[in-house]
Short mmCIF file of C-alpha atoms and ligand atoms in Angstrom, two decimals:
data_model
loop_
_atom_site.label_atom_id
_atom_site.label_comp_id
_atom_site.label_asym_id
_atom_site.label_seq_id
_atom_site.Cartn_x
_atom_site.Cartn_y
_atom_site.Cartn_z
CA MET A 1 -11.82 138.07 360.52
CA ASN A 2 -9.26 139.37 358.22
CA ASN A 3 -5.65 137.77 357.93
CA ARG A 4 -4.13 140.40 360.55
CA GLU A 5 -6.86 139.12 363.02
CA ARG A 6 -6.01 135.49 362.37
CA ILE A 7 -2.33 136.19 362.74
CA ASP A 8 -3.00 137.73 366.00
CA GLN A 9 -5.26 134.91 367.23
CA LEU A 10 -2.83 132.35 366.11
CA LYS A 11 -0.16 134.19 368.17
CA LYS A 12 -2.60 134.45 371.12
CA GLU A 13 -4.18 130.87 371.10
CA LYS A 14 -1.31 128.88 369.28
CA THR A 15 -4.18 127.45 367.09
CA LEU A 16 -6.78 128.46 364.36
CA SER A 17 -10.02 126.91 363.09
CA LYS A 18 -9.49 124.83 359.94
CA ASN A 19 -11.30 127.35 357.92
CA ASP A 20 -9.27 130.22 359.20
CA LEU A 21 -5.94 128.42 358.54
CA HIS A 22 -7.34 127.63 355.00
CA LYS A 23 -8.00 131.36 354.48
CA LEU A 24 -4.55 132.48 355.62
CA LEU A 25 -2.71 129.90 353.68
CA THR A 26 -4.50 130.78 350.64
CA THR A 27 -5.28 134.63 350.70
CA ALA A 28 -2.45 136.24 352.70
CA ASP A 29 -1.18 139.17 350.56
CA ASP A 30 2.16 140.85 350.81
CA ALA A 31 1.28 143.19 353.64
CA ASP A 32 -0.19 140.02 355.50
CA ARG A 33 2.85 138.04 354.89
CA GLU A 34 5.23 140.91 356.37
CA TYR A 35 2.97 141.33 359.09
CA LEU A 36 2.93 137.41 359.89
CA PHE A 37 6.93 137.36 359.61
CA ALA A 38 7.30 140.35 362.00
CA VAL A 39 5.10 138.64 364.64
CA ALA A 40 6.95 135.38 364.19
CA ARG A 41 10.34 136.98 364.67
CA GLU A 42 9.00 138.72 367.73
CA VAL A 43 7.86 135.25 369.11
CA ARG A 44 11.07 133.57 368.18
CA GLU A 45 13.07 136.29 369.75
CA ALA A 46 11.20 136.22 373.07
CA VAL A 47 11.89 132.54 373.33
CA TYR A 48 15.48 132.42 371.66
CA GLY A 49 16.68 135.90 371.32
CA LYS A 50 18.80 136.48 368.28
CA ALA A 51 20.52 133.12 368.51
CA VAL A 52 20.79 130.69 365.55
CA TYR A 53 21.63 127.19 366.32
CA VAL A 54 23.83 125.22 363.91
CA ARG A 55 23.87 121.50 363.70
CA GLY A 56 26.48 119.67 361.60
CA LEU A 57 25.01 117.36 359.13
CA ILE A 58 27.10 114.24 358.28
CA GLU A 59 25.53 112.43 355.43
CA PHE A 60 27.20 108.98 356.12
CA THR A 61 25.31 106.72 353.51
CA ASN A 62 23.29 107.34 350.46
CA ILE A 63 22.19 103.41 350.42
CA CYS A 64 18.43 103.24 350.99
CA ARG A 65 16.21 100.22 350.79
CA ASN A 66 13.07 102.47 350.20
CA ASP A 67 11.77 103.78 347.00
CA CYS A 68 9.96 107.07 347.66
CA TYR A 69 8.83 108.61 344.46
CA TYR A 70 10.31 111.87 345.23
CA CYS A 71 13.73 111.00 346.68
CA GLY A 72 17.08 111.22 344.44
CA ILE A 73 18.75 108.10 346.42
CA ARG A 74 15.54 105.99 346.27
CA LYS A 75 16.67 102.39 345.66
CA SER A 76 15.54 102.26 341.96
CA ASN A 77 17.80 105.15 341.04
CA GLN A 78 20.34 103.23 339.01
CA LYS A 79 22.26 106.38 338.59
CA ALA A 80 22.89 107.29 342.05
CA GLU A 81 26.75 106.57 342.67
CA ARG A 82 26.26 104.74 346.12
CA TYR A 83 28.58 105.32 349.10
CA ARG A 84 28.95 104.59 352.70
CA LEU A 85 31.43 106.37 355.11
CA THR A 86 33.40 104.06 357.43
CA LYS A 87 33.20 104.66 361.16
CA GLU A 88 36.70 106.43 360.81
CA GLN A 89 35.44 108.69 358.25
CA ILE A 90 32.37 109.61 360.24
CA LEU A 91 34.57 110.28 363.49
CA ALA A 92 36.89 112.39 361.49
CA CYS A 93 33.85 114.50 360.01
CA ALA A 94 32.68 114.96 363.82
CA GLY A 95 36.50 115.86 364.58
CA ASP A 96 36.58 118.55 361.97
CA GLY A 97 33.19 119.90 363.13
CA TYR A 98 34.27 120.00 366.64
CA GLU A 99 37.27 122.09 365.68
CA LEU A 100 34.99 124.62 363.59
CA GLY A 101 33.00 124.90 366.69
CA PHE A 102 29.90 122.50 366.36
CA ARG A 103 28.60 120.93 369.26
CA THR A 104 25.92 118.95 367.73
CA PHE A 105 26.04 116.34 365.04
CA VAL A 106 23.27 114.98 362.82
CA LEU A 107 24.08 111.32 361.39
CA GLN A 108 21.81 111.27 358.46
CA GLY A 109 21.34 108.45 355.87
CA GLY A 110 19.33 106.32 353.71
CA GLU A 111 17.73 103.33 355.37
CA ASP A 112 20.81 101.32 354.97
CA PRO A 113 20.66 97.94 356.46
CA TYR A 114 24.49 97.63 356.63
CA TYR A 115 24.15 100.00 359.72
CA THR A 116 22.81 97.29 362.13
CA ARG A 117 21.58 98.20 365.56
CA GLU A 118 25.03 97.33 366.95
CA ARG A 119 27.09 99.16 364.55
CA LEU A 120 25.28 102.36 364.44
CA ALA A 121 25.43 102.13 368.36
CA ASP A 122 29.01 101.67 368.40
CA ILE A 123 29.55 104.78 366.27
CA VAL A 124 27.09 106.89 368.46
CA ARG A 125 29.20 105.58 371.54
CA SER A 126 32.57 106.53 369.94
CA ILE A 127 31.49 110.13 369.11
CA LYS A 128 30.08 110.49 372.59
CA GLU A 129 33.22 109.18 374.10
CA ASN A 130 35.31 111.70 372.06
CA TYR A 131 33.02 114.65 372.39
CA PRO A 132 30.80 114.21 375.56
CA ASP A 133 29.86 117.78 375.40
CA CYS A 134 28.16 117.38 371.96
CA ALA A 135 24.43 116.34 371.16
CA ILE A 136 23.85 113.48 368.56
CA THR A 137 20.95 113.45 366.38
CA LEU A 138 20.19 110.31 364.32
CA SER A 139 18.27 110.51 360.94
CA VAL A 140 18.20 107.18 359.59
CA GLY A 141 14.42 106.50 359.14
CA GLU A 142 12.11 103.71 360.27
CA ARG A 143 13.72 101.10 362.50
CA ASP A 144 12.42 98.66 365.17
CA ARG A 145 11.64 99.90 368.57
CA GLU A 146 14.70 97.72 369.86
CA ASP A 147 17.07 99.62 367.68
CA TYR A 148 15.70 103.08 368.85
CA VAL A 149 16.00 102.02 372.47
CA CYS A 150 19.65 100.71 371.98
CA TRP A 151 20.93 104.01 370.32
CA ARG A 152 19.09 106.08 372.99
CA GLU A 153 21.21 103.99 375.48
CA ALA A 154 24.42 104.52 373.38
CA GLY A 155 23.89 108.07 373.91
CA ALA A 156 21.84 109.39 370.84
CA ASP A 157 19.86 112.67 372.15
CA ARG A 158 17.67 113.36 369.23
CA TYR A 159 16.02 111.91 366.14
CA LEU A 160 14.82 113.35 362.98
CA LEU A 161 12.16 111.73 360.95
CA ARG A 162 9.95 113.78 358.90
CA HIS A 163 6.51 112.58 358.60
CA GLU A 164 6.33 113.65 355.03
CA THR A 165 2.51 114.13 354.80
CA ALA A 166 -0.23 113.43 357.52
CA GLU A 167 -2.84 112.11 355.21
CA GLU A 168 -3.20 108.59 353.95
CA ASP A 169 -4.27 109.34 350.42
CA HIS A 170 -1.33 111.86 349.95
CA TYR A 171 1.13 109.56 351.51
CA ARG A 172 0.11 106.84 348.85
CA ARG A 173 0.79 109.23 346.23
CA LEU A 174 4.42 109.84 347.49
CA HIS A 175 5.55 106.23 348.41
CA PRO A 176 5.04 102.72 347.09
CA SER A 177 2.82 100.27 348.77
CA ALA A 178 5.53 98.72 350.98
CA MET A 179 5.63 101.75 353.17
CA SER A 180 2.95 102.90 355.48
CA LEU A 181 1.94 106.04 357.09
CA ALA A 182 0.92 104.47 360.16
CA ARG A 183 4.08 102.72 360.84
CA ARG A 184 5.86 106.22 360.26
CA LYS A 185 3.48 107.86 362.91
CA GLU A 186 4.16 104.88 364.96
CA CYS A 187 7.97 105.41 364.97
CA LEU A 188 7.60 109.24 365.75
CA TYR A 189 5.44 108.32 368.89
CA THR A 190 7.91 105.59 369.83
CA LEU A 191 10.76 107.95 369.54
CA ARG A 192 9.15 110.54 371.81
CA GLU A 193 8.40 107.90 374.44
CA LEU A 194 11.80 106.78 374.52
CA GLY A 195 13.00 110.29 375.60
CA TYR A 196 14.30 111.60 372.13
CA GLN A 197 14.05 115.14 371.24
CA VAL A 198 11.91 114.67 368.01
CA GLY A 199 11.89 116.08 364.92
CA ALA A 200 9.19 115.68 362.18
CA GLY A 201 8.16 117.83 359.08
CA PHE A 202 7.18 117.77 355.53
CA MET A 203 7.77 119.03 352.13
CA VAL A 204 6.07 121.88 350.84
CA GLY A 205 4.40 121.47 347.43
CA SER A 206 5.04 117.77 346.86
CA PRO A 207 2.97 116.21 344.04
CA GLY A 208 -0.53 116.03 344.69
CA GLN A 209 -0.46 118.27 347.97
CA THR A 210 -3.44 120.12 348.72
CA VAL A 211 -3.98 123.13 351.31
CA ASP A 212 -6.33 120.56 353.30
CA ASN A 213 -2.88 118.24 353.32
CA LEU A 214 -0.93 121.15 354.86
CA ILE A 215 -3.79 121.83 357.45
CA ALA A 216 -3.56 117.96 358.39
CA ASP A 217 0.14 118.36 358.71
CA LEU A 218 -0.14 121.17 361.09
CA HIS A 219 -2.75 119.22 363.09
CA PHE A 220 -0.60 116.08 363.17
CA LEU A 221 2.25 118.23 364.56
CA GLN A 222 -0.04 119.87 367.23
CA ASP A 223 -0.78 116.25 368.48
CA LEU A 224 2.98 115.01 368.18
CA ARG A 225 4.26 118.31 369.85
CA PRO A 226 7.82 117.74 368.23
CA HIS A 227 10.89 119.44 369.61
CA MET A 228 11.95 120.11 365.87
CA ILE A 229 10.04 120.70 362.61
CA GLY A 230 11.75 120.46 359.44
CA ILE A 231 10.03 121.75 356.13
CA GLY A 232 11.34 122.72 352.81
CA PRO A 233 9.86 123.08 349.46
CA PHE A 234 9.69 119.94 347.33
CA LEU A 235 12.19 120.14 344.53
CA ALA A 236 12.31 117.80 341.57
CA HIS A 237 15.15 115.27 340.96
CA GLN A 238 15.33 114.18 337.45
CA ASP A 239 16.08 110.46 338.06
CA THR A 240 12.97 109.89 340.01
CA PRO A 241 9.31 109.27 338.94
CA PHE A 242 8.54 112.99 339.98
CA GLY A 243 11.32 114.16 337.77
CA SER A 244 9.08 116.57 335.65
CA GLU A 245 6.61 117.64 338.43
CA PRO A 246 6.85 121.28 339.48
CA ASP A 247 8.88 122.50 342.47
CA GLY A 248 7.15 123.51 345.66
CA SER A 249 6.45 127.11 346.20
CA TYR A 250 9.16 129.34 348.04
CA GLU A 251 6.41 131.74 349.18
CA MET A 252 4.33 128.92 350.81
CA THR A 253 7.38 127.53 352.51
CA LEU A 254 8.02 130.90 354.18
CA LEU A 255 4.36 131.38 355.05
CA LEU A 256 4.29 128.06 356.81
CA LEU A 257 7.54 128.88 358.73
CA GLY A 258 5.92 131.91 360.22
CA ILE A 259 2.72 129.93 360.95
CA LEU A 260 4.78 127.08 362.58
CA ARG A 261 6.60 129.80 364.58
CA LEU A 262 3.39 131.04 366.18
CA MET A 263 1.95 127.48 366.69
CA PHE A 264 4.97 126.33 368.38
CA PRO A 265 6.95 129.15 369.88
CA GLY A 266 9.70 127.18 371.47
CA VAL A 267 10.18 124.87 368.50
CA LEU A 268 13.73 124.40 366.68
CA LEU A 269 12.74 125.55 363.17
CA PRO A 270 15.44 125.06 360.58
CA ALA A 271 15.88 127.29 357.45
CA THR A 272 16.62 124.25 355.35
CA THR A 273 19.06 123.48 352.48
CA ALA A 274 16.04 123.00 350.08
CA LEU A 275 14.97 126.54 351.00
CA GLY A 276 18.35 127.64 350.21
CA THR A 277 18.39 125.72 347.04
CA ILE A 278 15.15 127.28 345.61
CA ALA A 279 16.43 130.81 346.27
CA PRO A 280 19.82 132.35 346.79
CA ASP A 281 18.73 133.96 350.01
CA GLY A 282 16.05 131.45 350.79
CA ARG A 283 17.79 130.60 354.27
CA GLU A 284 17.93 134.25 355.43
CA LYS A 285 14.36 134.82 354.46
CA GLY A 286 13.73 131.65 356.48
CA LEU A 287 15.29 133.16 359.48
CA LEU A 288 13.39 136.29 358.80
CA ALA A 289 10.12 134.28 358.84
CA GLY A 290 10.75 132.49 362.04
CA ALA A 291 13.39 129.82 361.62
CA ASN A 292 15.97 129.42 364.25
CA VAL A 293 18.50 126.58 362.95
CA LEU A 294 20.84 125.91 360.24
CA MET A 295 22.38 122.56 359.22
CA PRO A 296 25.58 123.14 357.53
CA ASN A 297 27.12 120.09 355.66
CA LEU A 298 30.08 118.38 357.43
CA SER A 299 30.27 115.45 354.99
CA PRO A 300 33.52 114.84 353.05
CA VAL A 301 33.53 116.91 349.89
CA ALA A 302 34.08 113.73 347.86
CA VAL A 303 30.61 112.39 348.62
CA ARG A 304 28.54 115.48 348.84
CA LYS A 305 27.32 115.42 345.24
CA LYS A 306 26.06 112.05 345.83
CA TYR A 307 23.87 112.61 348.51
CA GLU A 308 21.49 114.30 346.06
CA LEU A 309 17.95 114.15 347.25
CA TYR A 310 16.77 116.80 344.62
CA ASP A 311 18.61 118.24 341.73
CA ASN A 312 20.93 121.37 342.21
CA LYS A 313 21.45 121.05 345.90
CA ILE A 314 23.71 123.70 347.27
CA CYS A 315 26.92 123.45 349.28
CA THR A 316 28.20 120.24 347.50
CA GLY A 317 31.60 121.94 346.41
CA GLU A 318 32.37 123.61 349.61
CA GLU A 319 34.65 122.49 352.55
CA SER A 320 33.05 122.40 355.74
CA ALA A 321 35.01 125.37 356.99
CA GLN A 322 33.64 127.27 354.01
CA CYS A 323 30.14 126.52 354.78
CA ARG A 324 30.53 127.77 358.46
CA ASP A 325 32.03 131.13 357.35
CA CYS A 326 29.27 131.48 354.67
CA LEU A 327 26.78 130.64 357.13
CA ALA A 328 28.03 133.01 359.69
CA ARG A 329 28.03 135.85 357.17
CA ARG A 330 24.50 135.13 356.06
CA VAL A 331 23.34 135.03 359.71
CA GLU A 332 24.98 138.20 360.47
CA SER A 333 23.54 139.97 357.36
CA VAL A 334 19.90 139.38 358.99
CA GLY A 335 20.79 140.58 362.43
CA TYR A 336 21.07 137.21 364.11
CA GLU A 337 24.08 135.43 365.60
CA ILE A 338 25.27 131.85 365.39
CA VAL A 339 25.52 129.89 368.69
CA THR A 340 27.53 126.77 369.05
CA ASP A 341 26.24 125.11 372.01
CA ARG A 342 24.00 122.12 371.99
CA GLY A 343 21.04 124.33 371.27
CA ASP A 344 18.50 122.13 372.98
CA SER A 345 14.95 122.99 372.27
CA ARG A 346 12.97 125.08 374.84
CA VAL A 347 9.81 123.45 373.99
CA GLU A 348 9.72 121.75 377.49
CA VAL A 349 10.76 124.76 379.41
CA LEU A 350 7.63 126.69 377.93
CA ARG A 351 5.13 123.85 378.52
CA GLU A 352 5.94 124.03 382.39
CA THR A 353 5.39 127.71 382.51
CA ASP A 354 2.39 127.90 380.00
N1 LIG B 401 12.73 117.62 347.41
C1 LIG B 401 12.90 118.30 348.67
N2 LIG B 401 12.92 117.45 349.85
C2 LIG B 401 13.35 116.30 349.71
N3 LIG B 401 13.47 115.32 350.67
C3 LIG B 401 13.76 114.08 349.80
N4 LIG B 401 13.47 114.44 348.77
C4 LIG B 401 13.29 115.46 348.53
C5 LIG B 401 13.15 116.19 347.27
N5 LIG B 401 12.98 115.87 346.04
C6 LIG B 401 13.37 115.62 352.00
C7 LIG B 401 12.37 114.45 352.69
C8 LIG B 401 13.32 113.75 353.58
C9 LIG B 401 14.61 114.96 353.92
C10 LIG B 401 15.82 114.13 354.24
O1 LIG B 401 14.59 115.32 352.63
O2 LIG B 401 11.54 115.31 353.60
O3 LIG B 401 12.64 113.54 354.91
FE1 LIG B 402 27.52 125.94 352.50
FE2 LIG B 402 26.89 128.58 352.11
S1 LIG B 402 26.33 127.28 353.57
S2 LIG B 402 28.40 127.34 351.07
#
């Protein structure tokens, strides 16, 4: 089989043998890549048309109890200036976002114990009360099942928790021993069972990552069947143990976006901030490779620079309105259109008719 045939088979069967995935990931030339992206666009347009969904991202705390080796807000980074937004500030961000047309908010933060089960539930309830037509996504890491249950009851609709890597030895390379891959996976399955729309994902080109690791990531995703898959290149942060590691590959990230679109036709696939950081038109190229979601920043400008997971993160100086307008132009430049409804995933719909 050549790469074109592999791509055709992936589109048809939504799966490929390990060997063929390996070949596709390592030998795709420019023509193969263009073909993959064209097929991925065809599939994304069959499911979602030209729509690009936007989620307003509110980075509400950069305090974290974890110490992941790659992450700029890890607890050992003494140089990070820590902050927490108050409930009022978070509601104000959501209010600004609502005015700008956003109907879905992502509350993302480090694993900050200050936000107890009840405190975060209260925030979720308040946003839902003020903006009942909005979807709320939480992204606050690994927590007890009871926390997840409580927030779901409070009105949270979705949860983002990247698995980061699906294989044990690579997981160990990226995280200190206090963390465990088994627990992370368990959290994801719990969230799914509780009725959240779940987002998983991984970094591309993180230190020690092999092509086999990436294939294991794809297989894990096939088992989990998440509604959303967030991937972006690993980017070094100077004040972490991985500060001098090479950045992940832009090309490999795009290739994986195309593959993910064919494997999971109805999945929500963001063109991430990391992709926009590694290349000036990274997000546009991501959309052209099969992505259909953007997550502009709604955090107060005063704290944006402090939520620095990696060096040179984009959108840290812009106001929310500027980001929205900038994104609208970028989306139009590649022939797509921003849609401001809740943007629910079409994974379920597809499964029923498959
Ligand atoms: N480079 C790229 N992505 C990173 N993340 C954390 N640190 C980095 C980095 N240095 C990603 C992780 C996390 C998400 C919020 O950001 O995958 O889940
Ligand atoms: Fe933030 Fe372009 S999306 S400035």
